PDB file of C-alpha atoms and ligand atoms in Angstrom:
ATOM      1  CA  MET A   1       0.609  62.020 104.164  1.00  0.00           C
ATOM      2  CA  ASP A   2       0.650  59.711 101.132  1.00  0.00           C
ATOM      3  CA  LYS A   3       4.150  58.269 100.648  1.00  0.00           C
ATOM      4  CA  ILE A   4       3.184  56.095  97.696  1.00  0.00           C
ATOM      5  CA  ASN A   5       0.416  55.959  95.119  1.00  0.00           C
ATOM      6  CA  LYS A   6      -3.002  54.739  96.203  1.00  0.00           C
ATOM      7  CA  THR A   7      -2.151  51.506  94.375  1.00  0.00           C
ATOM      8  CA  GLY A   8       0.863  50.928  96.679  1.00  0.00           C
ATOM      9  CA  LYS A   9       3.303  51.740  93.857  1.00  0.00           C
ATOM     10  CA  GLY A  10       6.112  54.305  93.889  1.00  0.00           C
ATOM     11  CA  PHE A  11       5.969  57.512  91.871  1.00  0.00           C
ATOM     12  CA  PHE A  12       7.981  58.043  88.699  1.00  0.00           C
ATOM     13  CA  ILE A  13       9.596  61.457  88.170  1.00  0.00           C
ATOM     14  CA  ALA A  14      11.464  62.271  84.946  1.00  0.00           C
ATOM     15  CA  PHE A  15      13.833  65.243  84.597  1.00  0.00           C
ATOM     16  CA  GLU A  16      14.305  66.743  81.160  1.00  0.00           C
ATOM     17  CA  GLY A  17      16.270  69.602  79.643  1.00  0.00           C
ATOM     18  CA  ILE A  18      19.027  70.370  77.194  1.00  0.00           C
ATOM     19  CA  ASP A  19      22.581  69.402  78.150  1.00  0.00           C
ATOM     20  CA  GLY A  20      23.861  71.500  81.053  1.00  0.00           C
ATOM     21  CA  SER A  21      20.366  72.565  82.129  1.00  0.00           C
ATOM     22  CA  GLY A  22      21.042  71.504  85.730  1.00  0.00           C
ATOM     23  CA  LYS A  23      19.223  68.162  85.855  1.00  0.00           C
ATOM     24  CA  SER A  24      21.754  66.224  87.905  1.00  0.00           C
ATOM     25  CA  THR A  25      22.169  69.152  90.336  1.00  0.00           C
ATOM     26  CA  GLN A  26      18.418  69.365  90.903  1.00  0.00           C
ATOM     27  CA  ILE A  27      17.885  65.605  91.080  1.00  0.00           C
ATOM     28  CA  HIS A  28      20.415  65.498  93.896  1.00  0.00           C
ATOM     29  CA  ILE A  29      18.578  68.231  95.822  1.00  0.00           C
ATOM     30  CA  LEU A  30      15.126  66.716  95.187  1.00  0.00           C
ATOM     31  CA  ASN A  31      16.355  63.307  96.316  1.00  0.00           C
ATOM     32  CA  GLU A  32      17.449  64.824  99.640  1.00  0.00           C
ATOM     33  CA  ARG A  33      14.140  66.621 100.103  1.00  0.00           C
ATOM     34  CA  MET A  34      12.167  63.490  99.300  1.00  0.00           C
ATOM     35  CA  LYS A  35      14.199  61.601 101.892  1.00  0.00           C
ATOM     36  CA  GLN A  36      13.368  64.271 104.473  1.00  0.00           C
ATOM     37  CA  ALA A  37       9.685  63.880 103.561  1.00  0.00           C
ATOM     38  CA  GLY A  38       9.996  60.149 104.229  1.00  0.00           C
ATOM     39  CA  ILE A  39       9.838  59.024 100.601  1.00  0.00           C
ATOM     40  CA  CYS A  40      12.266  56.301  99.589  1.00  0.00           C
ATOM     41  CA  CYS A  41      13.810  57.221  96.197  1.00  0.00           C
ATOM     42  CA  TYR A  42      16.008  55.549  93.629  1.00  0.00           C
ATOM     43  CA  THR A  43      17.802  57.822  91.157  1.00  0.00           C
ATOM     44  CA  THR A  44      18.846  56.685  87.712  1.00  0.00           C
ATOM     45  CA  MET A  45      19.639  58.044  84.252  1.00  0.00           C
ATOM     46  CA  GLU A  46      19.507  57.497  80.498  1.00  0.00           C
ATOM     47  CA  PRO A  47      21.445  56.472  78.544  1.00  0.00           C
ATOM     48  CA  THR A  48      22.060  53.674  81.052  1.00  0.00           C
ATOM     49  CA  ASP A  49      25.267  51.771  81.712  1.00  0.00           C
ATOM     50  CA  SER A  50      23.829  48.580  80.202  1.00  0.00           C
ATOM     51  CA  PRO A  51      25.499  47.003  77.134  1.00  0.00           C
ATOM     52  CA  ILE A  52      23.041  48.950  74.939  1.00  0.00           C
ATOM     53  CA  GLY A  53      23.901  52.148  76.846  1.00  0.00           C
ATOM     54  CA  SER A  54      27.627  51.575  76.336  1.00  0.00           C
ATOM     55  CA  LEU A  55      27.107  51.228  72.607  1.00  0.00           C
ATOM     56  CA  ILE A  56      25.207  54.534  72.689  1.00  0.00           C
ATOM     57  CA  HIS A  57      28.104  56.192  74.569  1.00  0.00           C
ATOM     58  CA  GLN A  58      30.537  54.929  71.924  1.00  0.00           C
ATOM     59  CA  ILE A  59      28.376  56.446  69.194  1.00  0.00           C
ATOM     60  CA  MET A  60      28.016  59.755  71.066  1.00  0.00           C
ATOM     61  CA  THR A  61      31.761  60.085  71.503  1.00  0.00           C
ATOM     62  CA  GLY A  62      32.341  59.350  67.809  1.00  0.00           C
ATOM     63  CA  ARG A  63      34.073  55.986  68.261  1.00  0.00           C
ATOM     64  CA  VAL A  64      31.298  54.079  66.465  1.00  0.00           C
ATOM     65  CA  LYS A  65      29.269  55.411  63.512  1.00  0.00           C
ATOM     66  CA  ALA A  66      25.541  54.750  63.049  1.00  0.00           C
ATOM     67  CA  ASP A  67      22.570  56.055  61.088  1.00  0.00           C
ATOM     68  CA  ASN A  68      20.253  58.471  62.976  1.00  0.00           C
ATOM     69  CA  ARG A  69      17.426  55.931  62.893  1.00  0.00           C
ATOM     70  CA  VAL A  70      19.673  53.307  64.427  1.00  0.00           C
ATOM     71  CA  ILE A  71      20.707  55.748  67.174  1.00  0.00           C
ATOM     72  CA  ALA A  72      17.059  56.574  67.962  1.00  0.00           C
ATOM     73  CA  ALA A  73      16.169  52.866  68.019  1.00  0.00           C
ATOM     74  CA  LEU A  74      19.091  52.111  70.356  1.00  0.00           C
ATOM     75  CA  PHE A  75      17.904  54.768  72.815  1.00  0.00           C
ATOM     76  CA  ALA A  76      14.396  53.245  72.662  1.00  0.00           C
ATOM     77  CA  ALA A  77      15.856  49.773  73.328  1.00  0.00           C
ATOM     78  CA  ASP A  78      18.025  51.090  76.179  1.00  0.00           C
ATOM     79  CA  ARG A  79      14.879  52.638  77.698  1.00  0.00           C
ATOM     80  CA  LEU A  80      12.917  49.373  77.511  1.00  0.00           C
ATOM     81  CA  ASP A  81      15.780  47.566  79.208  1.00  0.00           C
ATOM     82  CA  HIS A  82      15.904  50.355  81.805  1.00  0.00           C
ATOM     83  CA  LEU A  83      12.237  49.679  82.521  1.00  0.00           C
ATOM     84  CA  LEU A  84      12.210  45.912  82.345  1.00  0.00           C
ATOM     85  CA  ASN A  85      15.551  44.374  83.315  1.00  0.00           C
ATOM     86  CA  ASP A  86      15.526  41.928  86.226  1.00  0.00           C
ATOM     87  CA  VAL A  87      18.353  43.467  88.245  1.00  0.00           C
ATOM     88  CA  ASP A  88      17.366  47.103  88.770  1.00  0.00           C
ATOM     89  CA  GLY A  89      14.515  47.692  86.300  1.00  0.00           C
ATOM     90  CA  ILE A  90      12.322  50.739  86.988  1.00  0.00           C
ATOM     91  CA  VAL A  91       9.060  48.788  86.751  1.00  0.00           C
ATOM     92  CA  HIS A  92      10.158  46.412  89.471  1.00  0.00           C
ATOM     93  CA  LYS A  93      11.230  49.315  91.729  1.00  0.00           C
ATOM     94  CA  ILE A  94       7.938  51.154  91.240  1.00  0.00           C
ATOM     95  CA  ASN A  95       5.913  48.003  91.883  1.00  0.00           C
ATOM     96  CA  GLU A  96       7.697  47.433  95.176  1.00  0.00           C
ATOM     97  CA  GLY A  97       6.778  50.980  96.276  1.00  0.00           C
ATOM     98  CA  THR A  98      10.041  52.808  95.526  1.00  0.00           C
ATOM     99  CA  THR A  99       9.828  56.247  93.924  1.00  0.00           C
ATOM    100  CA  VAL A 100      12.137  56.522  90.916  1.00  0.00           C
ATOM    101  CA  ILE A 101      13.716  59.761  89.683  1.00  0.00           C
ATOM    102  CA  THR A 102      15.297  59.506  86.244  1.00  0.00           C
ATOM    103  CA  ASP A 103      17.679  61.926  84.527  1.00  0.00           C
ATOM    104  CA  ARG A 104      16.052  61.780  81.047  1.00  0.00           C
ATOM    105  CA  TYR A 105      13.260  59.573  79.684  1.00  0.00           C
ATOM    106  CA  TYR A 106      11.340  59.425  76.420  1.00  0.00           C
ATOM    107  CA  PHE A 107      10.895  63.211  76.019  1.00  0.00           C
ATOM    108  CA  SER A 108      14.683  63.316  75.487  1.00  0.00           C
ATOM    109  CA  SER A 109      14.200  61.047  72.494  1.00  0.00           C
ATOM    110  CA  TYR A 110      11.272  63.103  71.190  1.00  0.00           C
ATOM    111  CA  ALA A 111      13.349  66.295  71.399  1.00  0.00           C
ATOM    112  CA  TYR A 112      16.847  65.157  70.367  1.00  0.00           C
ATOM    113  CA  HIS A 113      15.976  62.738  67.575  1.00  0.00           C
ATOM    114  CA  SER A 114      13.144  64.700  65.985  1.00  0.00           C
ATOM    115  CA  VAL A 115      15.743  67.272  64.937  1.00  0.00           C
ATOM    116  CA  ASP A 116      16.735  64.717  62.261  1.00  0.00           C
ATOM    117  CA  MET A 117      13.512  62.750  61.681  1.00  0.00           C
ATOM    118  CA  PRO A 118       9.753  63.101  62.135  1.00  0.00           C
ATOM    119  CA  MET A 119       8.701  63.356  65.792  1.00  0.00           C
ATOM    120  CA  ASP A 120       5.862  60.883  65.223  1.00  0.00           C
ATOM    121  CA  TRP A 121       8.418  58.246  64.162  1.00  0.00           C
ATOM    122  CA  VAL A 122      10.258  58.743  67.464  1.00  0.00           C
ATOM    123  CA  ILE A 123       7.044  58.722  69.528  1.00  0.00           C
ATOM    124  CA  GLN A 124       5.997  55.476  67.842  1.00  0.00           C
ATOM    125  CA  ALA A 125       9.402  53.879  68.377  1.00  0.00           C
ATOM    126  CA  ASN A 126       8.976  54.636  72.103  1.00  0.00           C
ATOM    127  CA  GLY A 127       5.374  53.376  72.173  1.00  0.00           C
ATOM    128  CA  PRO A 128       6.278  50.265  74.198  1.00  0.00           C
ATOM    129  CA  SER A 129       7.842  52.444  76.931  1.00  0.00           C
ATOM    130  CA  SER A 130       4.983  54.929  77.112  1.00  0.00           C
ATOM    131  CA  ASP A 131       2.526  51.995  77.228  1.00  0.00           C
ATOM    132  CA  ILE A 132       4.422  50.481  80.148  1.00  0.00           C
ATOM    133  CA  LEU A 133       5.085  53.598  82.222  1.00  0.00           C
ATOM    134  CA  ARG A 134       4.302  57.283  81.901  1.00  0.00           C
ATOM    135  CA  PRO A 135       5.964  59.586  84.461  1.00  0.00           C
ATOM    136  CA  THR A 136       3.790  60.797  87.350  1.00  0.00           C
ATOM    137  CA  VAL A 137       5.340  64.125  86.409  1.00  0.00           C
ATOM    138  CA  THR A 138       8.040  65.314  83.992  1.00  0.00           C
ATOM    139  CA  VAL A 139      10.120  68.268  85.236  1.00  0.00           C
ATOM    140  CA  TYR A 140      11.564  70.298  82.352  1.00  0.00           C
ATOM    141  CA  LEU A 141      14.399  72.671  83.272  1.00  0.00           C
ATOM    142  CA  ASP A 142      14.153  75.461  80.748  1.00  0.00           C
ATOM    143  CA  ILE A 143      17.415  77.253  80.027  1.00  0.00           C
ATOM    144  CA  SER A 144      18.806  79.081  76.979  1.00  0.00           C
ATOM    145  CA  PRO A 145      21.440  77.208  74.956  1.00  0.00           C
ATOM    146  CA  ASP A 146      23.882  80.094  75.617  1.00  0.00           C
ATOM    147  CA  THR A 147      23.614  79.669  79.386  1.00  0.00           C
ATOM    148  CA  ALA A 148      23.805  75.878  79.071  1.00  0.00           C
ATOM    149  CA  LEU A 149      26.971  76.055  76.970  1.00  0.00           C
ATOM    150  CA  GLU A 150      28.587  78.554  79.360  1.00  0.00           C
ATOM    151  CA  ARG A 151      27.971  76.133  82.219  1.00  0.00           C
ATOM    152  CA  ILE A 152      29.257  73.155  80.226  1.00  0.00           C
ATOM    153  CA  ALA A 153      32.398  75.035  79.127  1.00  0.00           C
ATOM    154  CA  GLN A 154      33.209  75.936  82.731  1.00  0.00           C
ATOM    155  CA  ASN A 155      32.983  72.402  83.940  1.00  0.00           C
ATOM    156  CA  ARG A 156      33.912  69.918  81.223  1.00  0.00           C
ATOM    157  CA  PHE A 157      37.011  69.195  79.204  1.00  0.00           C
ATOM    158  CA  HIS A 158      35.210  68.017  76.079  1.00  0.00           C
ATOM    159  CA  GLN A 159      31.932  68.519  74.285  1.00  0.00           C
ATOM    160  CA  GLU A 160      29.893  65.558  73.123  1.00  0.00           C
ATOM    161  CA  LEU A 161      28.119  65.144  69.813  1.00  0.00           C
ATOM    162  CA  PHE A 162      24.931  66.976  70.814  1.00  0.00           C
ATOM    163  CA  GLU A 163      26.527  69.835  72.740  1.00  0.00           C
ATOM    164  CA  LYS A 164      26.643  72.347  69.886  1.00  0.00           C
ATOM    165  CA  LYS A 165      24.692  75.578  70.091  1.00  0.00           C
ATOM    166  CA  SER A 166      22.746  75.274  66.829  1.00  0.00           C
ATOM    167  CA  ARG A 167      21.688  71.789  67.817  1.00  0.00           C
ATOM    168  CA  LEU A 168      20.662  72.767  71.353  1.00  0.00           C
ATOM    169  CA  VAL A 169      18.533  75.620  69.954  1.00  0.00           C
ATOM    170  CA  LYS A 170      16.624  73.084  67.846  1.00  0.00           C
ATOM    171  CA  VAL A 171      16.415  70.544  70.663  1.00  0.00           C
ATOM    172  CA  ARG A 172      14.864  73.158  72.972  1.00  0.00           C
ATOM    173  CA  GLU A 173      12.266  74.008  70.288  1.00  0.00           C
ATOM    174  CA  LYS A 174      11.488  70.318  69.852  1.00  0.00           C
ATOM    175  CA  TYR A 175      11.016  69.834  73.593  1.00  0.00           C
ATOM    176  CA  LEU A 176       8.433  72.625  73.633  1.00  0.00           C
ATOM    177  CA  GLU A 177       6.748  71.197  70.518  1.00  0.00           C
ATOM    178  CA  ALA A 178       6.556  67.725  72.129  1.00  0.00           C
ATOM    179  CA  PHE A 179       5.047  69.106  75.353  1.00  0.00           C
ATOM    180  CA  GLU A 180       2.347  70.862  73.346  1.00  0.00           C
ATOM    181  CA  LYS A 181       1.686  67.822  71.159  1.00  0.00           C
ATOM    182  CA  LEU A 182       1.264  65.492  74.157  1.00  0.00           C
ATOM    183  CA  ALA A 183      -0.389  67.941  76.563  1.00  0.00           C
ATOM    184  CA  ASP A 184      -3.502  65.733  76.832  1.00  0.00           C
ATOM    185  CA  VAL A 185      -1.635  62.634  78.012  1.00  0.00           C
ATOM    186  CA  GLU A 186       1.480  63.887  79.829  1.00  0.00           C
ATOM    187  CA  ARG A 187       1.917  65.951  82.994  1.00  0.00           C
ATOM    188  CA  VAL A 188       4.834  68.322  82.447  1.00  0.00           C
ATOM    189  CA  VAL A 189       5.993  71.209  84.638  1.00  0.00           C
ATOM    190  CA  VAL A 190       8.276  73.765  83.023  1.00  0.00           C
ATOM    191  CA  ILE A 191      10.728  75.363  85.467  1.00  0.00           C
ATOM    192  CA  ASP A 192      12.885  78.421  84.724  1.00  0.00           C
ATOM    193  CA  GLY A 193      16.352  76.861  85.060  1.00  0.00           C
ATOM    194  CA  SER A 194      18.328  80.083  84.588  1.00  0.00           C
ATOM    195  CA  ARG A 195      18.039  81.149  88.268  1.00  0.00           C
ATOM    196  CA  SER A 196      20.033  80.144  91.351  1.00  0.00           C
ATOM    197  CA  ARG A 197      20.177  76.479  92.369  1.00  0.00           C
ATOM    198  CA  GLN A 198      18.100  77.221  95.467  1.00  0.00           C
ATOM    199  CA  GLU A 199      15.341  79.139  93.685  1.00  0.00           C
ATOM    200  CA  ILE A 200      15.001  76.363  91.130  1.00  0.00           C
ATOM    201  CA  ALA A 201      14.997  73.676  93.827  1.00  0.00           C
ATOM    202  CA  ASP A 202      12.255  75.469  95.781  1.00  0.00           C
ATOM    203  CA  ASP A 203      10.093  75.716  92.652  1.00  0.00           C
ATOM    204  CA  ILE A 204      10.621  72.063  91.817  1.00  0.00           C
ATOM    205  CA  TRP A 205       9.721  70.986  95.340  1.00  0.00           C
ATOM    206  CA  ARG A 206       6.541  73.082  95.243  1.00  0.00           C
ATOM    207  CA  GLU A 207       5.448  71.544  91.921  1.00  0.00           C
ATOM    208  CA  VAL A 208       6.499  67.961  92.642  1.00  0.00           C
ATOM    209  CA  SER A 209       5.009  67.859  96.123  1.00  0.00           C
ATOM    210  CA  ARG A 210       1.753  69.160  94.660  1.00  0.00           C
ATOM    211  CA  CYS A 211       1.720  66.475  91.938  1.00  0.00           C
ATOM    212  CA  LEU A 212       2.558  63.750  94.465  1.00  0.00           C
ATOM    213  CA  ASP A 213       0.387  65.244  97.221  1.00  0.00           C
ATOM    214  CA  VAL A 214       3.175  64.936  99.810  1.00  0.00           C
ATOM    215  CA  ARG A 215       3.296  68.473 101.244  1.00  0.00           C
TER     216      ARG A 215
HETATM  217  P1  ADP B 301      22.854  68.420  83.475  1.00  0.00           P
HETATM  218  O1  ADP B 301      22.786  67.227  84.389  1.00  0.00           O
HETATM  219  O2  ADP B 301      21.488  68.856  83.026  1.00  0.00           O
HETATM  220  O3  ADP B 301      23.807  68.270  82.326  1.00  0.00           O
HETATM  221  P2  ADP B 301      24.295  69.708  85.649  1.00  0.00           P
HETATM  222  O4  ADP B 301      23.459  69.609  86.881  1.00  0.00           O
HETATM  223  O5  ADP B 301      25.450  68.770  85.510  1.00  0.00           O
HETATM  224  O6  ADP B 301      23.367  69.642  84.339  1.00  0.00           O
HETATM  225  O7  ADP B 301      24.776  71.211  85.555  1.00  0.00           O
HETATM  226  C1  ADP B 301      25.704  71.624  84.557  1.00  0.00           C
HETATM  227  C2  ADP B 301      26.756  72.528  85.218  1.00  0.00           C
HETATM  228  O8  ADP B 301      26.133  73.731  85.633  1.00  0.00           O
HETATM  229  C3  ADP B 301      27.370  71.910  86.465  1.00  0.00           C
HETATM  230  O9  ADP B 301      28.723  72.234  86.534  1.00  0.00           O
HETATM  231  C4  ADP B 301      26.611  72.564  87.608  1.00  0.00           C
HETATM  232  O10 ADP B 301      27.391  72.682  88.779  1.00  0.00           O
HETATM  233  C5  ADP B 301      26.267  73.907  87.038  1.00  0.00           C
HETATM  234  N1  ADP B 301      24.961  74.394  87.531  1.00  0.00           N
HETATM  235  C6  ADP B 301      23.866  73.656  87.819  1.00  0.00           C
HETATM  236  N2  ADP B 301      22.829  74.421  88.213  1.00  0.00           N
HETATM  237  C7  ADP B 301      23.276  75.705  88.165  1.00  0.00           C
HETATM  238  C8  ADP B 301      22.671  76.984  88.453  1.00  0.00           C
HETATM  239  N3  ADP B 301      21.384  77.104  88.841  1.00  0.00           N
HETATM  240  N4  ADP B 301      23.421  78.075  88.285  1.00  0.00           N
HETATM  241  C9  ADP B 301      24.713  77.977  87.850  1.00  0.00           C
HETATM  242  N5  ADP B 301      25.360  76.825  87.569  1.00  0.00           N
HETATM  243  C10 ADP B 301      24.642  75.693  87.717  1.00  0.00           C
HETATM  244  P1  TYD B 302      24.843  62.734  79.052  1.00  0.00           P
HETATM  245  O1  TYD B 302      26.179  63.352  79.047  1.00  0.00           O
HETATM  246  O2  TYD B 302      24.648  61.448  79.713  1.00  0.00           O
HETATM  247  O3  TYD B 302      23.732  63.704  79.652  1.00  0.00           O
HETATM  248  P2  TYD B 302      23.745  65.198  80.167  1.00  0.00           P
HETATM  249  O4  TYD B 302      24.618  66.021  79.280  1.00  0.00           O
HETATM  250  O5  TYD B 302      22.310  65.586  80.097  1.00  0.00           O
HETATM  251  O6  TYD B 302      24.251  65.123  81.575  1.00  0.00           O
HETATM  252  O7  TYD B 302      24.412  62.638  77.555  1.00  0.00           O
HETATM  253  C1  TYD B 302      23.189  62.292  77.214  1.00  0.00           C
HETATM  254  C2  TYD B 302      23.043  62.773  75.797  1.00  0.00           C
HETATM  255  O8  TYD B 302      22.204  61.876  75.086  1.00  0.00           O
HETATM  256  C3  TYD B 302      22.398  64.139  75.739  1.00  0.00           C
HETATM  257  O9  TYD B 302      23.069  64.921  74.772  1.00  0.00           O
HETATM  258  C4  TYD B 302      21.016  63.832  75.238  1.00  0.00           C
HETATM  259  C5  TYD B 302      21.182  62.572  74.437  1.00  0.00           C
HETATM  260  N1  TYD B 302      19.978  61.715  74.402  1.00  0.00           N
HETATM  261  C6  TYD B 302      19.354  61.456  73.198  1.00  0.00           C
HETATM  262  O10 TYD B 302      19.797  61.951  72.155  1.00  0.00           O
HETATM  263  N2  TYD B 302      18.260  60.658  73.169  1.00  0.00           N
HETATM  264  C7  TYD B 302      17.752  60.095  74.282  1.00  0.00           C
HETATM  265  O11 TYD B 302      16.740  59.364  74.216  1.00  0.00           O
HETATM  266  C8  TYD B 302      18.411  60.355  75.532  1.00  0.00           C
HETATM  267  C9  TYD B 302      17.914  59.733  76.791  1.00  0.00           C
HETATM  268  C10 TYD B 302      19.521  61.173  75.552  1.00  0.00           C
END
């Protein structure tokens, strides 16, 4: 059973979906299953808790104002730091043979920011990240904005900037557009996220273990 890539590197798995799609729930379950399969995993998320990530959080909660292009560029910078920083950078982890699971990566930028600006601009701004590291597989949890908002409303006291229905409808469309646009270079599995936690987890494990060849 292959625990790491043939090159000795870890795998890189990105989870994507609109807010409330169940990413953190499923990352937790996948992490446990990977452990049982003997694969050492590190889980992480974007935006990060770096200084750039904190600035992003301040913008998202309305405490700091910024132009849409600045916001998109900050996310791209946060991502590069996420990949490259000396302390817990993803590239370093992967090179030492650790598999990394991230809650959001550049497809989040393609989907969320291209609602306000051309998708090609966003893809170009993230060119350094895609040059450095493309996910082994991107898992997209597909869920309707209505279901996502019901779940968010049940479990959170406040809604952030992007958690509005009309926006989530557009973001979902943009995700699907980005997957189609990049189908030749990216490996994406679309999972129906509207079912029970267990059904979704079983589907994800089937797809991920096939991509990683760890069944
Ligand atoms: P995300 O990380 O994508 O924002 P979460 O995993 O935090 O999503 O899930 C959002 C909310 O929905 C959480 O309260 C979670 O417990 C709940 N939830 C997650 N998966 C399901 C599911 N399959 N069915 C019903 N509720 C779910
Ligand atoms: P957060 O509450 O951390 O995530 P979630 O609701 O998925 O648990 O908020 C992240 C928000 O940032 C989410 O609305 C998506 C948005 N986002 C972007 O707009 N661009 C990006 O590049 C990334 C990574 C996230």
